[in-house]
Amino acid sequence: MIQRPLITSSKWSKKGMLNDIESIKNLARDEISNARRLQDIHNLKVKYLGKKGLLTAKLKSIGSIPGEERPMVGRILNESRNFIESLLRKQEDKFRSSELDKSLRTRQIDVTVPGCFIPTGHLHPITRVLDEISGIFISLGFTVEEGPEVELDYYNFEALNFPKDHPARDMQDTFFISDDVVLRTHTSSVQVRVMERNSPPLRVIATGKVYRCDADVSHIPMFHQLEGFMVDRHIRFSDLKGVLELFIHRVFGPDTSLRFRPSFFPFTEPSAEIDISCVICNGSGCNVCGGTGWIEILGAGMINPRVYEKAGYDPELYTGFAFGLGIERVAMLKYGIDDIRLFPENDKRFLEQF
Ligand code: DAH
C-alpha cells in the first residue's frame, strides 16, 4: 500500500491539513482491520490517539491555524477521532468475545461436582469451659480482672497472709524466678492487686494460667483457675453459699448437691472446701469419686481481715467472700476425662471430640 506523507508542509494550508487528516484516517482503518491480537489494538490506540499519537498531533496544532478555519478543522478532527475510536472498539470487542468463546470451550466447569469442605477449627475444651463459667459470673454482675502470671511473691503469698517461711506455703509447690518473684501458684494473687486499685463494693472474677511444680494423672505444672470474690458491707457466708449453689447448678445441673467442709486457707477465715455430689454416679459411689459419692470442686471462705489490711481496706467496715476453682477439674467432670495431661498435649484426635 502506498502511503502519502502525513505532514505535507510546515506552513499551514487548509488543503494540506485536510489531506493529512484523511491520510491518517485511511492508514488507521487499514491497520486496525489488519490487527490480529488485542495487543495490536492497544498499540494502534497509542499510535493514533495516545499523547504523542498522529491524530493528537493534529489536534494540538489547532492553535496555530487561522481563527475562522478552526471550527471547521476542529469538527473534522473530532469526527476523525470518533471514527478511529469506534473502529478500535469494534475490533477490541471482536477479539475479546472470541477469547471468551475459546476459554468457555476449553475450560469447562462441571457445576455438579460437590464443593470442597473447608475444615474449621474450634475452641479448646478448656477455653470453652472457661468461657461458660465466666459467663455465669458475668451474668451475676461480676467484672473480669487480670493479673500477671510472673508475679511478685508479695501478691501471691505475703498479701494473702502467707508469711515468709510459714508452713502454709508448702501447700503449693512453687516455681521461683527469684527470691521475690514466682510463677503465680493461684489466681488468688489478683485479689489484693484489684483491691489496691478499687474500693468496695467489688464483684470480681479473675481467670488464667497458674503454675505448680507437680505432674501426674491429676496434676500438670500449668493449669487454669478461676478466682472470684465479693467485698462490701454486710456480706455473709450465706451469700457465698447462694452464689456457689447457683453457679454449680448452672454448670452441673439443678439436681447436684453441695457440701461445705471446714478447711484452712491463710487468706480466708472461716475457710471451706466444697464438694458436689458425684456427677458420674449421682452420689451412689464409683471410681471417679473414690466410692464416697462426693467430689471436691472448690476452695472458698470469708476473706481474712488481714488481707483487707494489706489492701488498705477497713476490716471493721467490710466483709466479703472468695472462692477458687480449677478449670481442668470442671472440664474433666463435664466431659468424663480421666487424665488431665490430655489437655495440654494438643492431640487432634482428643481435641476433635469436643
Ligand atoms: N487459691 C486456692 C488454691 O489454689 C483456692 C482457693 C481457696 C481460692 C479458697 C479462694 C479461697 O479464693 O477462698 O488452692
Coordinates of N, CA and C and ligand atoms in Angstrom, one line a residue, residues 156 160 162 171-172 185-189 191 210 212 223 225-229 240 263-274 296 298-304 321-326, ligand 1:
N156 N 1.3 -13.1 95.6 CA 0.9 -14.5 95.5 C 0.8 -15.1 96.9
L160 N -1.6 -12.3 101.0 CA -2.7 -13.2 101.2 C -2.4 -13.9 102.6
F162 N 0.2 -15.4 103.8 CA 1.2 -16.5 103.9 C 2.5 -15.8 104.3
M171 N 1.8 -25.8 100.9 CA 0.6 -26.3 100.3 C 0.7 -26.2 98.8
Q172 N 1.5 -25.3 98.3 CA 1.7 -25.1 96.8 C 3.1 -25.2 96.4
T185 N 1.0 -19.3 91.7 CA 0.5 -20.6 92.0 C -1.0 -20.7 92.0
H186 N -1.6 -19.5 92.1 CA -3.1 -19.5 92.1 C -3.6 -18.1 91.6
T187 N -4.8 -18.0 91.2 CA -5.3 -16.7 90.7 C -5.8 -15.9 91.9
S188 N -5.7 -16.4 93.1 CA -5.9 -15.6 94.3 C -5.0 -14.4 94.3
S189 N -3.9 -14.5 93.6 CA -2.9 -13.4 93.6 C -3.5 -12.1 93.0
Q191 N -6.4 -10.9 93.9 CA -7.3 -10.2 94.9 C -6.7 -8.9 95.4
V210 N -2.1 -20.9 86.0 CA -1.3 -20.9 87.2 C -0.3 -22.0 87.1
R212 N 2.4 -24.9 89.1 CA 2.9 -25.6 90.3 C 3.8 -26.8 89.8
F223 N -1.8 -25.1 84.8 CA -3.3 -25.3 84.6 C -4.0 -24.0 84.8
Q225 N -7.2 -21.6 86.5 CA -8.1 -21.4 87.7 C -9.0 -20.2 87.4
L226 N -10.1 -20.2 88.2 CA -11.0 -19.1 88.2 C -11.1 -18.7 89.7
E227 N -10.8 -17.4 90.0 CA -10.9 -16.9 91.3 C -12.1 -15.9 91.3
G228 N -12.9 -15.9 92.3 CA -14.0 -15.0 92.4 C -14.0 -14.4 93.8
F229 N -14.4 -13.1 93.9 CA -14.5 -12.5 95.2 C -15.5 -11.4 95.2
L240 N -22.1 -16.3 100.1 CA -21.2 -17.2 99.4 C -21.9 -18.5 99.0
S263 N -12.2 -26.1 106.4 CA -10.9 -26.3 105.8 C -10.0 -25.1 106.3
F264 N -8.8 -25.0 105.7 CA -7.9 -23.9 106.1 C -7.3 -23.3 104.8
F265 N -7.4 -22.0 104.7 CA -6.6 -21.3 103.7 C -6.1 -20.0 104.5
P266 N -4.9 -19.5 104.3 CA -4.5 -18.4 105.1 C -5.2 -17.1 104.8
F267 N -5.8 -17.0 103.6 CA -6.5 -15.8 103.2 C -8.0 -15.8 103.4
T268 N -8.5 -16.8 104.0 CA -9.9 -16.8 104.3 C -10.1 -17.3 105.8
E269 N -11.2 -16.8 106.4 CA -11.5 -17.3 107.8 C -12.9 -17.0 108.1
P270 N -13.8 -17.9 108.2 CA -13.5 -19.4 108.1 C -13.3 -19.8 106.7
S271 N -12.7 -21.0 106.5 CA -12.5 -21.5 105.1 C -13.3 -22.8 105.0
A272 N -13.5 -23.1 103.7 CA -14.3 -24.3 103.4 C -13.8 -24.9 102.1
E273 N -13.9 -26.3 102.1 CA -13.8 -26.9 100.8 C -15.2 -27.4 100.4
I274 N -15.5 -27.2 99.1 CA -16.9 -27.6 98.7 C -16.8 -28.8 97.8
E296 N -14.6 -33.2 95.3 CA -14.1 -31.8 95.8 C -14.0 -31.0 94.5
L298 N -14.2 -27.0 94.9 CA -13.8 -25.6 95.1 C -13.2 -25.4 96.5
G299 N -12.4 -24.3 96.6 CA -12.0 -23.8 97.9 C -12.6 -22.4 98.1
A300 N -13.0 -22.1 99.3 CA -13.7 -20.8 99.5 C -13.6 -20.4 100.9
G301 N -14.1 -19.2 101.2 CA -14.2 -18.8 102.6 C -14.5 -17.3 102.7
M302 N -14.6 -16.8 103.9 CA -14.8 -15.4 104.1 C -13.4 -14.7 104.1
I303 N -13.2 -13.7 103.4 CA -11.8 -13.1 103.3 C -11.3 -12.7 104.6
N304 N -10.1 -13.1 104.9 CA -9.4 -12.8 106.2 C -9.2 -11.3 106.4
F321 N -16.5 -12.5 100.6 CA -16.0 -13.9 100.4 C -15.2 -14.1 99.1
A322 N -14.5 -15.2 99.1 CA -13.6 -15.5 97.9 C -13.8 -17.0 97.7
F323 N -13.5 -17.4 96.4 CA -13.5 -18.8 96.1 C -12.6 -19.0 94.9
G324 N -12.1 -20.2 94.8 CA -11.2 -20.5 93.7 C -11.5 -21.9 93.2
L325 N -11.4 -22.1 91.8 CA -11.6 -23.5 91.4 C -10.7 -23.7 90.1
G326 N -10.4 -25.0 89.9 CA -9.6 -25.4 88.8 C -10.4 -25.7 87.6
Ligands
DAH1 N1 -6.1 -20.4 95.9 C1 -6.6 -21.7 96.4 C2 -5.8 -22.8 95.7 O1 -5.3 -22.5 94.6 C3 -8.0 -21.9 96.1 C4 -8.9 -21.0 96.9 C5 -9.3 -21.4 98.2 C6 -9.2 -19.7 96.5 C7 -10.0 -20.7 99.0 C8 -10.0 -18.9 97.3 C9 -10.4 -19.4 98.6 O2 -10.4 -17.7 97.0 O3 -11.2 -18.6 99.3 O4 -5.6 -23.8 96.2

